[in-house]
CSV table of C-alpha atoms in Angstrom, one decimal:
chain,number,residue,atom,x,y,z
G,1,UNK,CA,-51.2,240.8,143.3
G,2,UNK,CA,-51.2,241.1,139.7
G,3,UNK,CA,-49.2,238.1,137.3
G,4,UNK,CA,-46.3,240.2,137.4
G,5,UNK,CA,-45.8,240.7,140.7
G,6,UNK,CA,-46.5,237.0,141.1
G,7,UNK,CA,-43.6,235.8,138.4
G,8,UNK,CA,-41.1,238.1,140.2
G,9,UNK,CA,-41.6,236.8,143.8
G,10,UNK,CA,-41.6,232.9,141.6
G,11,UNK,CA,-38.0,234.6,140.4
G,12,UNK,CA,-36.9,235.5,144.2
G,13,UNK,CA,-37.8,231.7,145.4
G,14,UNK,CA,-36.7,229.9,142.4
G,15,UNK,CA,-33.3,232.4,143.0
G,16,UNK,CA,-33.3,231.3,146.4
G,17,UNK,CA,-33.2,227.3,145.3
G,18,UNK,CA,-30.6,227.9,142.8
G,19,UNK,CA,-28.5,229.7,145.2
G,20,UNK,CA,-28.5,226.6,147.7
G,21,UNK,CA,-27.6,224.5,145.0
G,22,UNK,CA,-24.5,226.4,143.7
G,23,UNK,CA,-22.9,227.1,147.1
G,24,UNK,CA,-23.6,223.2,147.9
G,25,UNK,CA,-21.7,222.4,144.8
G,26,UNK,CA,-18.6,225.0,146.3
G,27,UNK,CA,-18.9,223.2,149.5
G,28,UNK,CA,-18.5,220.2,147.9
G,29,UNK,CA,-15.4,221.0,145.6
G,30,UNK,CA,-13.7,224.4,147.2
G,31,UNK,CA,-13.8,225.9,143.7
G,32,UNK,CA,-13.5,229.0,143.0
G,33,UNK,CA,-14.9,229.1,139.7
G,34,UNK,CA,-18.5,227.5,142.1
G,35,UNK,CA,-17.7,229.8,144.7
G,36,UNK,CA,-18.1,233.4,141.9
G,37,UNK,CA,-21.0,231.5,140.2
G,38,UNK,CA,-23.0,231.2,144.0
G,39,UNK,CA,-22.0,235.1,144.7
G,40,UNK,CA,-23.6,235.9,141.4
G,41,UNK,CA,-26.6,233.9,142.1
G,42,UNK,CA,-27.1,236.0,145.6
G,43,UNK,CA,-27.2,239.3,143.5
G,44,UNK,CA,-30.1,237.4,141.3
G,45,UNK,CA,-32.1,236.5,144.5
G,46,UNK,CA,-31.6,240.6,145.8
G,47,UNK,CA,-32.6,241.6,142.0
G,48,UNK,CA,-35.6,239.5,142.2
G,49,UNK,CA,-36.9,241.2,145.3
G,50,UNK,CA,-35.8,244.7,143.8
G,51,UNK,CA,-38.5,243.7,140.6
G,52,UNK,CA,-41.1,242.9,143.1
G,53,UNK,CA,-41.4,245.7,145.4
G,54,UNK,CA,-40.8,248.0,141.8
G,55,UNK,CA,-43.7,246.5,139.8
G,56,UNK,CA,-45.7,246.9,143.7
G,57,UNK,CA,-45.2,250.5,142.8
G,58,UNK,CA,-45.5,250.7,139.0
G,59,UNK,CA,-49.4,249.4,139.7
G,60,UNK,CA,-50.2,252.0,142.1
G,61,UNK,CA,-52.9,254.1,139.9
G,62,UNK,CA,-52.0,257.6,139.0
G,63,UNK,CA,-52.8,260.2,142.1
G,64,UNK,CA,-52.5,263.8,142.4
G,65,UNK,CA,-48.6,263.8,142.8
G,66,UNK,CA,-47.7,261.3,139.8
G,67,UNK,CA,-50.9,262.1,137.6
G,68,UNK,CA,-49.3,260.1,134.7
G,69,UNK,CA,-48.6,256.9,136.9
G,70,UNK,CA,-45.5,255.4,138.7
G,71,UNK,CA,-45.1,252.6,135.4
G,72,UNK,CA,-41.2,254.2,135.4
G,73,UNK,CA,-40.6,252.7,138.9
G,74,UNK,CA,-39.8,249.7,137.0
G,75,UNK,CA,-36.9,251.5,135.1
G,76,UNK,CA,-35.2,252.2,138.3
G,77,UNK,CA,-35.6,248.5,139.4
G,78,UNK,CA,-34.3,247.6,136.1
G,79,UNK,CA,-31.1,250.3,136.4
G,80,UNK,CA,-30.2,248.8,140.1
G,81,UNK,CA,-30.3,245.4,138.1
G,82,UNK,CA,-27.8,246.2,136.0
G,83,UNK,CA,-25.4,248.0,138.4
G,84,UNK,CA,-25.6,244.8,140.7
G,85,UNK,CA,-25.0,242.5,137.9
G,86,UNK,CA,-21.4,245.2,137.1
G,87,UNK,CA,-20.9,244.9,140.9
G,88,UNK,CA,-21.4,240.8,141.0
G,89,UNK,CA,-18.9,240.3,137.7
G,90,UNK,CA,-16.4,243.3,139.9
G,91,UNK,CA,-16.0,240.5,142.4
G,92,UNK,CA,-15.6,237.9,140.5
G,93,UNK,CA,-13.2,239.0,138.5
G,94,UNK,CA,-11.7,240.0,142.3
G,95,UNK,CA,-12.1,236.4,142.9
G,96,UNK,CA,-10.5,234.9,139.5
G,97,UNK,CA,-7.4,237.1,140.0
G,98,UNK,CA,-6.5,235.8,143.4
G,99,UNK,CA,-7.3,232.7,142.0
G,100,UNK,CA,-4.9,232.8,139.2
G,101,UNK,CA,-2.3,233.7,141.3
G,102,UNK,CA,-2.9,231.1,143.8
G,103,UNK,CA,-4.8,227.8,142.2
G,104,UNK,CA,-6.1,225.4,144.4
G,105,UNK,CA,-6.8,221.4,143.5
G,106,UNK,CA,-10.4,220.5,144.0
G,107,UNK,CA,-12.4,218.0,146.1
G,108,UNK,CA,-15.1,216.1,144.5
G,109,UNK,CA,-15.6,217.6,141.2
G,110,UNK,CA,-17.7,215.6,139.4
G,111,UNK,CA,-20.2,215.4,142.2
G,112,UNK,CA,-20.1,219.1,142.2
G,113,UNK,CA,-20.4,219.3,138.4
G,114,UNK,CA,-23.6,217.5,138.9
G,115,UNK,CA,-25.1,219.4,141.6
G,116,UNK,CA,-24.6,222.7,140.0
G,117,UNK,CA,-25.5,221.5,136.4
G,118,UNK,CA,-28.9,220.6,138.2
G,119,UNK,CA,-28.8,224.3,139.3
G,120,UNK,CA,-27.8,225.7,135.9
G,121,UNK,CA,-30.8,223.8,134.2
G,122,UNK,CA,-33.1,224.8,137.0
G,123,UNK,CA,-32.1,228.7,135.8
G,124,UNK,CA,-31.9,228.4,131.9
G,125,UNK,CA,-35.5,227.1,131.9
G,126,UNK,CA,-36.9,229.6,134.1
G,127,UNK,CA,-34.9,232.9,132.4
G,128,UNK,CA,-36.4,231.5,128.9
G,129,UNK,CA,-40.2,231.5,130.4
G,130,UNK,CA,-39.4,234.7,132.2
G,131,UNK,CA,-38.2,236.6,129.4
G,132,UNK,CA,-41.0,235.2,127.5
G,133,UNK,CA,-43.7,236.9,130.1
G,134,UNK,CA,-41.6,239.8,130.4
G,135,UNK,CA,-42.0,240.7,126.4
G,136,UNK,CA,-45.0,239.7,126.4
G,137,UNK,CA,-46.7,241.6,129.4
G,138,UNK,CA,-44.3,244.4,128.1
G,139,UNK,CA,-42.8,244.5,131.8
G,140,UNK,CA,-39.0,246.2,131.8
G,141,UNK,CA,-38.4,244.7,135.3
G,142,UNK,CA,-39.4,241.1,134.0
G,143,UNK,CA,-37.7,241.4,131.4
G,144,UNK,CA,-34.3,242.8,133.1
G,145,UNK,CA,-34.3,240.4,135.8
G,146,UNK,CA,-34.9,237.7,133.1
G,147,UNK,CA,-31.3,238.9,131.5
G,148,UNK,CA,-29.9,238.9,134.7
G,149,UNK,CA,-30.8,235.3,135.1
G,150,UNK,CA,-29.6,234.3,131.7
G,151,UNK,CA,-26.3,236.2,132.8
G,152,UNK,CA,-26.6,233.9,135.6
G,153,UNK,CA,-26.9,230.5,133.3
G,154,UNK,CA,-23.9,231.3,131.2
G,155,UNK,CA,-21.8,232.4,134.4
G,156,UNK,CA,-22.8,228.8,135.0
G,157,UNK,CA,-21.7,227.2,132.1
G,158,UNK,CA,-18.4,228.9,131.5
G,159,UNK,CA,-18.0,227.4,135.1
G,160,UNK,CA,-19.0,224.1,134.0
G,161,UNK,CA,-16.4,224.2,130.7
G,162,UNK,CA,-13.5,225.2,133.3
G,163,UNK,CA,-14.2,222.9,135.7
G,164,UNK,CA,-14.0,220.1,132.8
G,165,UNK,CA,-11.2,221.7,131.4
G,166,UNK,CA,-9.7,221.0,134.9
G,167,UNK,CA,-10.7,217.9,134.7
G,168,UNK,CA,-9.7,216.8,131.3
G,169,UNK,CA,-5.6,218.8,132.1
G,170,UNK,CA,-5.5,219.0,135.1
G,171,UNK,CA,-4.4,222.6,135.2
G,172,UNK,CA,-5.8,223.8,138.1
G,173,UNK,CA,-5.3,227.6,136.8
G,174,UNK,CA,-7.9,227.4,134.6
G,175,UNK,CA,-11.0,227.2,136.6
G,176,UNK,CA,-10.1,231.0,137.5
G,177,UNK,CA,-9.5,231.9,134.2
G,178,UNK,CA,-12.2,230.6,132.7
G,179,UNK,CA,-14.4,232.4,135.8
G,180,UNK,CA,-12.5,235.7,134.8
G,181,UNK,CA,-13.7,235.5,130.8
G,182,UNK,CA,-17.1,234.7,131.9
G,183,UNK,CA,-17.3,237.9,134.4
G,184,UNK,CA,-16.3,239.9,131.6
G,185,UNK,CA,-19.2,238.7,129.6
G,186,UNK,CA,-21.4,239.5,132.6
G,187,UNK,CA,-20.3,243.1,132.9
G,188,UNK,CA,-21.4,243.9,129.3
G,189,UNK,CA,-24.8,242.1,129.9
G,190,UNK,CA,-24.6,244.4,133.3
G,191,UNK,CA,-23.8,247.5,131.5
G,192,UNK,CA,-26.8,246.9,128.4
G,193,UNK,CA,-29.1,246.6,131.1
G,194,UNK,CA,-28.3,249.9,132.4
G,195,UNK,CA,-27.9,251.6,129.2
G,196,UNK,CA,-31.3,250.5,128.4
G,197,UNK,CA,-33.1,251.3,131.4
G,198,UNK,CA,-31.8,254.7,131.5
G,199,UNK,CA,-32.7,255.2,127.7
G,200,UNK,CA,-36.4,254.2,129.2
G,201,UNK,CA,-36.5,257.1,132.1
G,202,UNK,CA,-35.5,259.4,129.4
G,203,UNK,CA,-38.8,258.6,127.5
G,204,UNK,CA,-37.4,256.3,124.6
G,205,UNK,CA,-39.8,256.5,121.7
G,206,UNK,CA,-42.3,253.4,120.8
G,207,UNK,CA,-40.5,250.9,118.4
G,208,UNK,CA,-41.0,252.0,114.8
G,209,UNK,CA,-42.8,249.1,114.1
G,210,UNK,CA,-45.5,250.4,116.6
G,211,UNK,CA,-45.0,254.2,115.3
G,212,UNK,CA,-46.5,252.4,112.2
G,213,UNK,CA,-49.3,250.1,113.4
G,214,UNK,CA,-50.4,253.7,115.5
G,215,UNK,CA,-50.3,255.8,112.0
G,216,UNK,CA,-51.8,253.0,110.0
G,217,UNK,CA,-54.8,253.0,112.7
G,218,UNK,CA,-55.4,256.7,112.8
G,219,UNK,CA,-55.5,256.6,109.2
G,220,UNK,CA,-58.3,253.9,108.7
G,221,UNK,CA,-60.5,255.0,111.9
G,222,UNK,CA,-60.2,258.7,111.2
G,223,UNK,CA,-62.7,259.3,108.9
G,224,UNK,CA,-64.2,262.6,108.8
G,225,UNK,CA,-60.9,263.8,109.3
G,226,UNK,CA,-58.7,266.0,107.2
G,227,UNK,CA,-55.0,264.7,108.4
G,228,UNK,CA,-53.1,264.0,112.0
G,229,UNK,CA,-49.3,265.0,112.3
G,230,UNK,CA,-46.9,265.4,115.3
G,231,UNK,CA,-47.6,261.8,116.1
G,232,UNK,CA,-45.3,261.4,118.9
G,233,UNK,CA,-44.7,258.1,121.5
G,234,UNK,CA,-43.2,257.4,125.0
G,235,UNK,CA,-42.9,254.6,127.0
G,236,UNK,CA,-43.4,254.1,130.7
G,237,UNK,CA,-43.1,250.9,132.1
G,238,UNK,CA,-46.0,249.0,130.5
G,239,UNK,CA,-47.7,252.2,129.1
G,240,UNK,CA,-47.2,253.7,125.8
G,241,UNK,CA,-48.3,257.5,126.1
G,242,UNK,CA,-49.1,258.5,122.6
G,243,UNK,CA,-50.5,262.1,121.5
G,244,UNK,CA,-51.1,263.6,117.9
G,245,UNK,CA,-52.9,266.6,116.4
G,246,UNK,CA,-55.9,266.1,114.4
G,247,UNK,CA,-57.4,268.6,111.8
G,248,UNK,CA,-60.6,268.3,111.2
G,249,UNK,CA,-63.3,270.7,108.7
G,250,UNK,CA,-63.4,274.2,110.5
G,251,UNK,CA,-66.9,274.0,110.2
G,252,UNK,CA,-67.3,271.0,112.2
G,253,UNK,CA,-68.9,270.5,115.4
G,254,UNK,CA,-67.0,270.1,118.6
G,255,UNK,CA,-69.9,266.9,118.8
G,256,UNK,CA,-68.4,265.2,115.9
G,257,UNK,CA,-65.1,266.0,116.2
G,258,UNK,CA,-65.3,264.0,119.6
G,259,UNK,CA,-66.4,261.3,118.2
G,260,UNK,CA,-63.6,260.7,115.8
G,261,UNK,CA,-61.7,261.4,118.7
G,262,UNK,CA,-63.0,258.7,120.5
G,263,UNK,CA,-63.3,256.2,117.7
G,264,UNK,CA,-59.7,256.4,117.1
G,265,UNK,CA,-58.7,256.0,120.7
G,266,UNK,CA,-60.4,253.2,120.8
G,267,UNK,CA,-58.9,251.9,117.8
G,268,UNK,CA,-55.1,252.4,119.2
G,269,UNK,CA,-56.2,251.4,122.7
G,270,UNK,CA,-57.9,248.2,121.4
G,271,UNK,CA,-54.8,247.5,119.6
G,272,UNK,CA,-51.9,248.3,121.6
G,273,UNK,CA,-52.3,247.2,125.4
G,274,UNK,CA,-51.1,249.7,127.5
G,275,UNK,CA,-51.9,252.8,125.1
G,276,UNK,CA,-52.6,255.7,127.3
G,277,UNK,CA,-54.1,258.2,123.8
G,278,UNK,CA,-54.3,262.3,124.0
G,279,UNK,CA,-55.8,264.4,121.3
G,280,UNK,CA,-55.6,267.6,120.2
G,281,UNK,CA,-57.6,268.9,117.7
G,282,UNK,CA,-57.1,271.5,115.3
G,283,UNK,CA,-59.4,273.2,112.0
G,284,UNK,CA,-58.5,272.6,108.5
G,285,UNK,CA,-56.2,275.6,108.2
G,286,UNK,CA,-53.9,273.8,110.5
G,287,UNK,CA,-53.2,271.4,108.2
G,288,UNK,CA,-49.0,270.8,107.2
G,289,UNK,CA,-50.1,268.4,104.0
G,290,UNK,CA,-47.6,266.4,105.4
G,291,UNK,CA,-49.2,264.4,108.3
G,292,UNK,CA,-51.1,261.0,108.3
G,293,UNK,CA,-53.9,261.0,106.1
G,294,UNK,CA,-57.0,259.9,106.7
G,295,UNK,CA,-59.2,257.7,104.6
């Protein structure tokens, strides 16, 4: 079980905590407000175990049926994400409306306040270090069930502003409507997740930033070369496929020609983690004078 795999089943137990917590707080207060924020925390728990079995499959090593990988598995956990964070802010805002139109008083508030703030903090930190990894391990389902956990922890604290709102007026409506603006705000995080993902299974380019670092390496490790154009990226989970043309003298040797090949996938693999490099060469009458040129 790679790190990962190990953060995402952390996510599903830590989900499963916070989750007590929050319908402990509803027990303890009958609000609705408590009572959308625990629902939403269920889809986090069922998210979390969605990331985990996808990033099982994204480090299955490529085979005679997927011979560029299964890294894209993560997309799909990252697209069902999404559509259960929509489907989660759906019922709340289900929940608020009913709520609106029949507000109830609530039991114990403050001691519910305190047991879900407990929750809330419990979630904040672990969304911040899990979105961290996420970026940094270049993971898509990290990273999207990291948002949906930080959807989570400002579900929680709209909650927490209604329920002191309630407090401090003593309009009961509120707590619905305040669980009804924060659902709305949980639907757009819901429907960027989605957007994204899908914008990943339809090979999104590398970052330019990276398009960049990638030309600027092929340009100082391509000596011998004559120029590289067509430089083109994709990304796949944690890979980066990347694939160029590369002119080289028509009188050299396929020998030497290799070897810049392999010095400058080298280079870009040393650099970027995950780079999965294909070259194709081409002679000197090939070249467009308009490609990367090589020092």
């Amino acid at each position: 079980m790679d790190r990962t795999q190990k953060a995402a089943l952390a996510s599903a137990g830590i989900g499963t905590l916070v989750t007590g917590l929050k319908f402990a707080a509803f027990a303890l207060t009958g609000s609705l407000a408590l009572y959308s924020d625990a629902l939403e925390s269920i889809i986090n728990v069922v998210a979390a175990a969605f990331a985990f079995v996808a990033l099982r499959v994204a480090a299955r090593p490529a085979d005679d049926d997927h011979p560029y990988g299964h890294h894209k598995a993560e997309y799909f956990s990252a697209v069902i994400e999404g559509a259960l964070i929509i489907a989660a802010a759906m019922l709340i805002l289900r929940e608020s409306f009913h709520g609106i139109l029949d507000p109830r008083p609530l039991d114990a508030p403050f001691l519910g306040l305190a047991v879900n703030g407990v929750a809330t903090a419990i979630n904040g930190v672990w969304a911040v270090y899990l979105l961290g990894r996420g970026k940094a391990w270049r993971s898509p389902a990290l990273v999207a069930d990291a948002r949906h956990v930080m959807a989570d922890v400002v579900t929680s604290l709209g909650v927490l502003i209604g329920l002191g709102l309630v407090l401090l007026t003593g309009a009961v409506v509120l707590d619905p409507v305040i669980a009804g603006l924060v659902a709305l705000n949980i639907l757009w995080s819901g429907w960027t997740m989605v957007r994204d993902s899908v914008s990943g299974l339809l090979d999104r380019a590398a970052p330019a930033e990276m398009v960049t670092q990638i030309r600027e390496l092929i340009s100082i490790h391509g000596e011998g070369a004559l120029e590289a154009h067509d430089v083109r990226t994709r990304h796949a989970g944690q890979a980066t496929f990347i694939d160029f043309h590369l002119v080289v003298p028509g009188e050299m040797t396929v020998r030497d020609s290799h070897e810049i090949c392999d010095r400058l996938e080298a280079a870009i693999e040393g650099a970027i983690e995950g780079a999965v490099v294909v070259i194709h060469v081409e002679p000197g009458e090939q070249a467009k004078g308009r490609g990367v040129p090589v020092v």
